[in-house]
Coordinates of N, CA, C and O in Angstrom, one line a residue:
M1 N 0.6 -1.3 -0.1 CA -0.2 -0.3 -0.5 C 1.1 1.1 -0.2 O 1.8 1.3 0.7
T2 N 0.5 2.1 -0.8 CA 1.3 3.5 -1.1 C 0.8 4.6 -0.1 O -0.4 4.5 -0.1
L3 N 1.3 5.3 0.7 CA 1.0 6.0 1.5 C 1.3 7.4 1.0 O 2.5 7.4 0.5
H4 N 1.2 8.0 1.3 CA 1.0 10.1 0.9 C 2.4 10.4 1.2 O 2.8 9.8 2.3
P5 N 3.1 10.9 0.5 CA 4.7 11.1 0.6 C 5.0 12.2 1.4 O 5.9 11.8 2.0
D6 N 4.1 12.6 1.9 CA 4.3 13.8 3.2 C 4.2 13.3 4.6 O 3.5 13.7 5.4
L7 N 3.4 12.1 4.6 CA 2.6 11.7 5.6 C 3.9 11.3 6.3 O 4.9 10.8 6.7
L8 N 3.9 12.0 7.5 CA 4.6 12.2 8.9 C 4.4 11.6 10.3 O 3.6 13.2 10.8
F9 N 3.9 11.2 10.4 CA 3.0 10.7 11.6 C 3.9 10.4 13.1 O 5.2 10.4 13.4
P10 N 3.8 11.4 14.3 CA 4.0 11.3 15.4 C 4.5 9.8 15.9 O 4.0 9.1 15.9
T11 N 5.5 9.6 16.3 CA 5.6 8.7 17.1 C 5.0 8.5 18.8 O 4.5 9.5 19.0
A12 N 5.4 7.8 19.1 CA 4.7 7.4 20.4 C 4.9 8.5 21.7 O 4.2 8.7 22.3
H13 N 6.2 8.8 21.7 CA 6.7 9.8 22.8 C 6.3 11.2 21.8 O 5.9 11.8 23.3
E14 N 6.3 11.5 21.3 CA 5.4 12.4 20.4 C 4.0 12.9 21.0 O 3.7 13.9 21.2
L15 N 3.4 12.0 20.8 CA 2.2 11.5 21.1 C 1.9 12.1 22.3 O 0.9 12.4 22.8
D16 N 2.5 11.3 23.5 CA 2.3 11.8 24.7 C 2.9 12.7 25.0 O 2.6 13.3 26.3
T17 N 3.8 13.6 24.6 CA 4.4 14.6 24.9 C 4.0 16.2 24.0 O 3.9 17.1 24.9
L18 N 3.6 16.2 22.6 CA 2.9 17.8 22.0 C 1.6 17.9 22.2 O 1.0 17.3 22.9
T19 N 1.5 19.3 22.5 CA 0.3 19.3 22.9 C -0.8 19.1 21.7 O -0.1 19.0 20.5
P20 N -1.9 19.2 22.0 CA -2.9 19.0 21.0 C -2.9 20.1 19.8 O -3.0 19.5 18.7
E21 N -2.6 20.8 19.9 CA -2.5 22.1 19.4 C -0.9 22.2 18.3 O -0.9 22.1 17.2
A22 N -0.1 21.8 18.9 CA 1.1 21.0 18.4 C 1.0 19.9 17.4 O 1.5 19.7 16.2
L23 N 0.4 19.1 17.6 CA 0.2 17.9 16.8 C -0.9 18.4 16.0 O -0.4 17.8 14.6
A24 N -2.1 18.8 15.9 CA -2.6 19.5 15.1 C -1.8 20.3 13.9 O -2.1 20.0 13.1
G25 N -0.5 21.0 14.1 CA 0.1 21.6 13.0 C 0.6 20.5 12.2 O 1.1 20.7 11.3
R26 N 0.9 19.9 12.6 CA 1.7 18.8 12.2 C 0.6 17.6 11.0 O 1.3 17.4 9.8
M27 N -0.6 18.0 11.5 CA -1.4 17.0 10.5 C -1.9 18.1 9.5 O -2.7 17.7 8.3
N28 N -1.7 19.2 9.6 CA -1.8 20.2 8.1 C -0.8 20.3 7.0 O -1.0 21.0 6.2
A29 N -0.3 19.5 7.1 CA 1.6 19.3 6.3 C 0.8 18.5 5.0 O 1.7 18.5 4.4
L30 N -0.3 17.9 5.0 CA -0.4 17.0 4.0 C -1.3 17.4 2.5 O -2.2 17.8 2.6
Q31 N -0.2 18.1 1.5 CA -1.0 18.6 0.6 C -1.1 17.7 -0.7 O -1.0 16.5 -0.2
G32 N -2.2 17.9 -1.4 CA -3.0 17.3 -2.3 C -3.5 16.2 -2.2 O -4.3 15.3 -2.5
T33 N -4.1 16.7 -1.1 CA -5.7 15.7 -0.4 C -6.8 16.4 0.0 O -6.8 17.8 -0.7
L34 N -8.2 16.0 -0.2 CA -9.4 16.4 -0.3 C -9.1 17.7 0.8 O -9.6 18.9 0.6
G35 N -8.8 17.1 1.9 CA -9.0 18.2 3.2 C -8.2 19.3 3.1 O -8.5 20.8 3.2
A36 N -6.8 19.3 2.3 CA -6.3 20.5 1.6 C -6.6 21.3 1.3 O -6.7 22.6 0.8
R37 N -7.5 20.6 -0.3 CA -8.1 21.3 -1.3 C -9.6 22.0 -0.9 O -9.6 23.2 -1.5
I38 N -10.3 21.5 0.2 CA -11.5 22.3 0.7 C -10.6 23.1 1.7 O -12.1 23.4 2.0
G39 N -9.5 23.3 2.4 CA -9.2 24.2 3.4 C -9.3 24.1 4.6 O -9.3 24.8 5.8
I40 N -9.2 22.6 5.1 CA -9.8 22.1 6.2 C -8.2 22.3 7.2 O -7.4 22.2 6.3
E41 N -8.6 23.3 8.6 CA -7.0 23.0 9.1 C -7.5 22.7 10.5 O -8.3 23.4 11.5
F42 N -6.1 21.5 11.2 CA -6.3 21.3 12.0 C -6.0 21.7 13.0 O -5.3 22.9 13.4
L43 N -6.9 22.0 14.8 CA -6.4 22.9 15.2 C -6.2 22.1 16.5 O -5.0 23.0 17.5
Q44 N -6.4 21.3 17.1 CA -6.5 20.2 18.4 C -6.0 18.7 17.8 O -7.4 18.7 16.9
A45 N -5.4 17.7 18.3 CA -5.0 17.1 17.7 C -4.9 15.5 18.9 O -3.6 16.1 19.5
G46 N -5.5 14.5 19.0 CA -5.2 13.7 20.2 C -5.9 12.2 19.4 O -6.5 12.1 18.8
R47 N -5.6 11.5 20.2 CA -6.0 9.8 20.6 C -7.9 9.9 20.5 O -8.1 8.8 19.4
E48 N -8.1 10.9 21.2 CA -9.9 10.6 21.4 C -10.4 11.5 20.8 O -11.7 11.8 21.0
R49 N -9.8 12.9 20.7 CA -10.2 14.1 19.9 C -9.7 15.0 19.3 O -8.6 15.1 20.0
L50 N -10.2 15.1 18.4 CA -9.8 16.2 17.0 C -10.7 17.6 16.9 O -11.9 17.5 17.3
V51 N -10.3 18.7 16.3 CA -10.7 20.0 16.2 C -10.2 20.2 14.8 O -8.8 20.4 15.0
A52 N -11.1 20.4 13.6 CA -10.8 21.0 13.0 C -11.8 22.1 12.5 O -12.8 22.0 12.7
R53 N -11.3 23.3 11.3 CA -12.0 23.5 10.9 C -11.8 23.9 9.9 O -11.2 23.9 8.9
M54 N -13.3 24.4 8.9 CA -13.0 24.8 7.2 C -14.1 25.8 6.7 O -15.3 26.1 7.5
P55 N -13.5 26.5 5.6 CA -14.5 27.8 5.7 C -15.5 27.4 4.5 O -16.0 26.3 4.1
V56 N -16.4 28.2 4.7 CA -17.8 28.3 4.0 C -17.3 28.4 2.4 O -17.6 27.9 1.9
E57 N -16.8 29.4 2.3 CA -16.3 30.1 1.2 C -15.5 29.0 0.3 O -14.7 28.3 0.8
G58 N -15.9 29.1 -0.7 CA -15.5 27.6 -1.9 C -15.7 26.3 -1.7 O -15.7 25.4 -2.0
N59 N -16.9 26.3 -0.6 CA -17.4 24.8 0.1 C -18.8 24.7 -0.2 O -19.4 24.2 0.6
R60 N -19.4 25.8 -1.0 CA -20.9 25.9 -1.0 C -21.6 25.2 -2.3 O -21.2 24.8 -3.0
Q61 N -23.1 25.0 -1.9 CA -23.8 24.3 -2.5 C -24.1 25.8 -3.7 O -24.2 26.4 -3.4
P62 N -25.2 25.3 -5.0 CA -25.7 26.5 -5.8 C -26.8 27.3 -4.9 O -26.6 27.8 -5.5
A63 N -27.2 26.7 -4.0 CA -27.8 27.8 -3.1 C -27.3 28.2 -2.3 O -27.9 29.4 -1.8
G64 N -26.1 28.7 -2.2 CA -25.2 29.6 -1.6 C -24.8 28.8 0.3 O -24.5 29.8 0.7
R65 N -25.1 27.6 0.2 CA -25.0 27.2 1.6 C -23.9 26.3 1.6 O -23.7 25.7 0.6
L66 N -23.2 26.4 2.7 CA -22.3 25.5 2.9 C -22.9 23.6 2.0 O -24.1 23.6 2.8
H67 N -21.8 23.3 1.5 CA -22.5 21.9 0.7 C -22.5 20.7 2.3 O -21.3 20.8 3.0
G68 N -23.1 20.0 2.0 CA -23.6 18.7 2.7 C -22.4 17.6 2.5 O -22.0 17.1 3.7
G69 N -21.8 18.1 1.9 CA -20.8 17.0 1.3 C -19.3 17.3 1.8 O -18.7 16.8 2.3
A70 N -19.3 18.6 1.9 CA -18.2 19.2 2.5 C -17.8 19.1 3.9 O -17.4 19.3 4.6
N71 N -19.7 19.3 4.6 CA -19.1 18.7 5.7 C -18.8 17.0 6.4 O -18.4 16.8 7.2
L72 N -19.4 16.1 5.0 CA -19.4 15.4 5.6 C -17.5 14.8 5.4 O -17.0 13.6 6.5
A73 N -16.8 15.7 4.2 CA -15.9 15.5 4.2 C -14.8 15.9 5.6 O -13.7 15.1 6.1
L74 N -15.4 16.7 6.0 CA -14.5 17.7 7.4 C -14.9 16.3 8.7 O -13.6 15.9 8.7
A75 N -15.9 15.7 8.3 CA -16.8 14.7 9.4 C -15.2 12.9 9.1 O -14.5 13.1 10.3
E76 N -14.9 13.0 7.7 CA -14.4 11.6 7.9 C -12.7 11.9 8.1 O -12.3 11.6 7.8
E77 N -12.5 13.2 7.2 CA -11.1 13.7 7.8 C -11.1 13.8 9.4 O -9.8 13.1 9.6
L78 N -11.6 14.1 9.9 CA -11.6 14.0 11.4 C -11.4 12.7 11.7 O -10.5 12.2 12.8
A79 N -12.6 11.8 11.7 CA -12.2 10.2 12.2 C -10.9 9.6 11.0 O -10.3 9.3 12.5
S80 N -10.8 9.9 10.2 CA -9.8 9.3 9.8 C -8.1 9.2 10.3 O -7.3 8.7 10.7
V81 N -8.0 10.7 10.2 CA -6.7 11.6 10.8 C -6.9 10.6 12.6 O -5.8 10.4 12.8
G82 N -7.9 10.6 13.2 CA -8.0 10.4 14.8 C -7.6 8.5 14.3 O -6.9 8.4 15.7
S83 N -8.2 8.5 13.5 CA -7.8 6.7 14.2 C -6.6 6.4 13.6 O -6.2 5.7 14.5
W84 N -5.8 7.3 12.8 CA -4.2 7.2 12.0 C -3.7 7.2 13.4 O -2.4 6.5 14.0
L85 N -4.0 8.1 14.4 CA -3.0 8.5 15.9 C -3.3 7.4 16.8 O -2.6 7.8 17.7
N86 N -4.2 6.3 16.6 CA -4.3 5.3 17.4 C -3.7 4.0 17.0 O -3.7 2.9 17.4
L87 N -2.9 3.8 15.6 CA -2.1 2.6 15.3 C -1.3 3.3 14.9 O -0.5 4.1 15.3
D88 N -0.3 1.8 14.7 CA 1.5 1.6 14.3 C 1.3 2.1 12.8 O 0.7 1.1 12.1
P89 N 1.8 3.2 12.3 CA 1.3 3.5 10.8 C 2.6 2.8 10.1 O 2.5 2.5 8.9
A90 N 3.5 1.9 10.9 CA 4.3 1.4 10.1 C 3.9 0.2 9.7 O 4.4 -0.9 8.8
R91 N 2.9 -0.5 10.7 CA 1.8 -2.0 10.0 C 0.4 -1.6 9.3 O -0.1 -2.8 9.5
Q92 N 0.0 -0.6 10.4 CA -1.4 -0.6 10.1 C -1.9 1.4 9.3 O -1.1 2.1 9.3
V93 N -3.0 1.1 8.5 CA -4.2 2.1 8.1 C -5.2 2.1 8.2 O -5.8 0.9 8.8
A94 N -6.3 3.1 8.5 CA -7.4 3.3 8.6 C -8.4 4.2 7.3 O -7.7 4.6 6.9
V95 N -9.0 3.4 7.3 CA -10.1 3.9 6.1 C -11.2 4.4 6.5 O -12.1 3.4 7.2
G96 N -12.4 5.1 6.1 CA -13.6 5.0 6.5 C -14.3 4.1 5.8 O -14.3 4.1 4.7
V97 N -15.1 3.6 6.3 CA -15.7 2.5 5.5 C -17.6 3.0 5.9 O -18.4 2.0 5.0
D98 N -17.9 3.7 7.1 CA -19.4 3.9 7.0 C -19.6 5.8 7.5 O -18.6 5.9 8.2
L99 N -20.5 6.3 6.8 CA -20.2 7.6 7.3 C -21.6 8.3 7.2 O -22.3 7.9 6.0
S100 N -22.1 8.5 8.4 CA -23.7 9.2 8.1 C -23.8 10.3 9.0 O -23.0 11.1 9.7
G101 N -24.9 11.8 8.4 CA -24.6 13.0 9.0 C -26.3 13.7 9.0 O -27.0 13.2 7.8
T102 N -26.4 14.4 9.3 CA -27.9 14.7 9.4 C -27.5 16.5 9.5 O -26.5 16.9 10.9
H103 N -27.7 16.9 8.5 CA -27.5 19.1 8.6 C -28.7 18.9 9.3 O -29.8 18.8 8.4
V104 N -28.6 20.3 10.2 CA -30.0 20.6 11.3 C -29.8 22.2 10.8 O -30.5 22.6 11.4
R105 N -28.9 22.9 10.6 CA -28.7 24.4 10.2 C -27.9 24.7 9.2 O -26.9 24.1 8.9
G106 N -28.6 25.3 8.6 CA -27.8 25.9 7.0 C -26.4 27.1 7.5 O -26.5 28.2 8.2
V107 N -25.4 27.0 6.5 CA -24.6 28.1 6.3 C -24.3 29.2 5.4 O -24.0 28.5 4.4
T108 N -24.2 30.3 5.8 CA -23.8 30.8 4.3 C -22.5 31.4 4.2 O -22.1 31.9 3.4
D109 N -21.7 32.2 5.3 CA -20.3 32.5 5.4 C -20.1 31.8 6.7 O -20.4 31.5 7.6
G110 N -18.5 32.4 6.8 CA -17.4 32.2 7.5 C -17.1 31.3 7.7 O -16.4 30.9 6.7
W111 N -16.7 30.6 8.9 CA -16.3 28.8 9.2 C -16.9 28.2 9.9 O -18.1 28.3 10.5
V112 N -16.9 26.8 9.4 CA -17.4 25.5 10.7 C -16.4 25.4 11.0 O -15.1 25.4 11.1
T113 N -16.7 24.8 12.5 CA -15.7 23.7 13.5 C -15.8 22.5 13.3 O -17.3 22.2 14.3
G114 N -15.4 21.3 13.3 CA -15.8 20.4 13.8 C -14.9 19.6 15.0 O -13.8 19.8 15.1
E115 N -15.6 19.0 15.9 CA -15.3 18.2 17.0 C -15.6 16.9 16.8 O -16.8 16.0 16.9
A116 N -14.5 15.7 16.8 CA -14.7 14.5 16.3 C -14.0 13.9 18.0 O -13.0 14.2 18.5
T117 N -15.1 12.8 18.3 CA -14.9 12.5 19.5 C -15.0 10.9 19.1 O -15.6 10.2 19.0
L118 N -13.5 10.3 20.6 CA -13.6 8.6 19.7 C -14.7 7.9 20.6 O -14.7 8.2 21.5
A119 N -15.6 7.4 19.7 CA -16.9 6.7 20.8 C -16.6 5.0 21.1 O -16.8 4.7 22.2
Y120 N -15.6 4.6 19.8 CA -14.9 3.0 20.2 C -14.3 3.1 19.5 O -13.8 3.4 18.2
R121 N -13.2 2.1 20.1 CA -12.2 1.5 19.5 C -11.5 0.4 19.9 O -11.6 -0.4 21.0
G122 N -11.7 -0.8 18.7 CA -11.5 -1.7 18.8 C -10.5 -1.9 18.0 O -9.5 -1.2 17.4
R123 N -9.8 -3.7 18.0 CA -8.5 -3.9 17.0 C -8.8 -3.6 15.5 O -8.0 -3.2 15.2
S124 N -9.9 -3.7 15.2 CA -10.4 -3.6 13.4 C -11.0 -2.8 13.0 O -11.6 -2.2 12.3
M125 N -12.0 -1.8 14.5 CA -12.6 -0.7 13.8 C -12.7 0.2 15.1 O -12.3 0.4 15.9
M126 N -12.6 1.7 14.4 CA -12.9 2.8 15.7 C -14.3 3.2 14.8 O -14.3 3.5 13.6
V127 N -15.1 3.7 15.9 CA -15.9 4.6 15.6 C -16.3 6.0 16.3 O -15.6 6.3 17.5
W128 N -16.3 6.8 15.5 CA -16.2 8.8 15.9 C -17.7 9.2 15.7 O -18.2 9.2 14.8
T129 N -17.8 10.0 16.6 CA -19.0 10.9 16.6 C -18.2 12.5 16.1 O -17.5 13.0 17.1
V130 N -18.7 13.7 15.3 CA -18.6 14.2 15.3 C -19.5 15.4 15.2 O -20.5 15.5 14.8
E131 N -19.5 16.4 15.6 CA -20.5 17.6 16.0 C -19.6 18.6 15.1 O -18.3 19.2 15.5
I132 N -20.6 19.4 14.3 CA -20.1 20.3 13.2 C -20.6 21.6 13.8 O -22.0 21.9 13.6
R133 N -19.8 22.7 13.8 CA -20.7 24.1 14.4 C -20.2 25.6 13.7 O -19.0 25.2 13.1
D134 N -20.9 26.2 13.8 CA -20.8 27.6 13.1 C -20.1 28.2 13.8 O -19.5 28.1 15.0
D135 N -20.0 29.4 13.2 CA -19.0 30.7 14.1 C -20.1 31.1 15.5 O -19.2 31.7 16.3
R136 N -21.3 31.0 15.3 CA -21.8 31.6 16.5 C -22.1 30.0 17.7 O -22.9 30.1 18.9
G137 N -21.3 29.2 17.5 CA -21.4 27.8 18.1 C -22.5 26.8 18.3 O -22.6 26.0 19.1
R138 N -23.1 27.4 17.1 CA -24.5 26.5 16.6 C -24.5 25.5 15.7 O -23.6 25.3 15.0
V139 N -24.6 23.7 16.4 CA -24.7 22.8 16.1 C -25.3 22.8 14.4 O -26.1 23.7 14.5
T140 N -24.3 22.5 13.4 CA -25.2 22.6 12.2 C -24.7 21.4 11.4 O -25.9 21.0 10.5
S141 N -24.3 20.1 11.9 CA -24.5 18.9 11.5 C -24.1 18.2 12.1 O -23.0 18.7 13.5
L142 N -24.6 16.7 12.1 CA -24.2 15.8 13.4 C -23.7 14.9 12.8 O -24.3 14.3 11.7
A143 N -22.5 14.2 13.0 CA -21.9 12.7 11.7 C -21.7 11.4 12.7 O -21.1 12.1 14.2
R144 N -21.9 10.3 12.1 CA -20.5 9.3 12.5 C -19.8 8.9 11.4 O -20.8 8.6 10.4
C145 N -18.7 8.5 11.9 CA -18.0 7.9 11.0 C -17.0 6.9 11.7 O -16.8 6.4 12.6
T146 N -17.3 5.5 10.7 CA -16.3 4.2 11.2 C -15.4 4.2 10.7 O -15.7 4.2 8.8
C147 N -13.9 4.0 11.2 CA -12.7 3.5 9.9 C -12.5 2.1 10.2 O -12.2 1.5 11.4
N148 N -12.0 1.4 9.1 CA -11.5 -0.2 9.8 C -10.3 0.3 9.6 O -9.4 0.9 9.1
V149 N -9.6 -0.4 10.2 CA -8.0 -0.7 10.5 C -7.3 -2.1 10.1 O -8.0 -3.0 9.3
I150 N -7.1 -1.7 9.0 CA -6.3 -2.2 7.6 C -4.6 -2.8 8.4 O -3.8 -1.7 8.5
A151 N -4.4 -4.2 8.2 CA -2.5 -4.2 8.1 C -2.3 -4.0 6.7 O -2.7 -4.3 5.5
T152 N -1.3 -3.2 6.6 CA -0.5 -2.9 5.5 C 0.5 -4.2 5.3 O 1.1 -4.1 4.2
G153 N 0.9 -5.4 5.7 CA 1.8 -6.7 5.4 C 3.3 -6.0 5.4 O 4.3 -6.9 5.6
A154 N 3.5 -4.8 6.4 CA 4.8 -4.5 6.6 C 5.5 -5.3 7.7 O 4.9 -5.7 8.7

């Protein structure tokens, strides 16, 4: 399995010593990904909780509101990266296999912020819940993402 060339995951020691903000900075370096293309910026990252934001500008549907697919891309980006932080990247990868979301409020400008929380961690599966909020702190979308853990054969 070929991994992204810019992928530089933290060591176990770094996971234990870096602040969530410093760890998030490491996650913002993956160019050429969908997350980078739609403007996702990680703010905090850890094994059980991640926070990232995404601009509404450039991610709107024709009706002028934030596209539901962009919300789900933010949710899956958080869950996937969070899952990877719980693995040995030399031997395993995590991929999203199930994603569901409910959009409860439209957003037309500013930023949305997603907060992902690990709900279940097993050997071969992780489940994340994600709340997405607007600049005023109002919930705009709720999502759940399941990631499978796959051995890379290394």
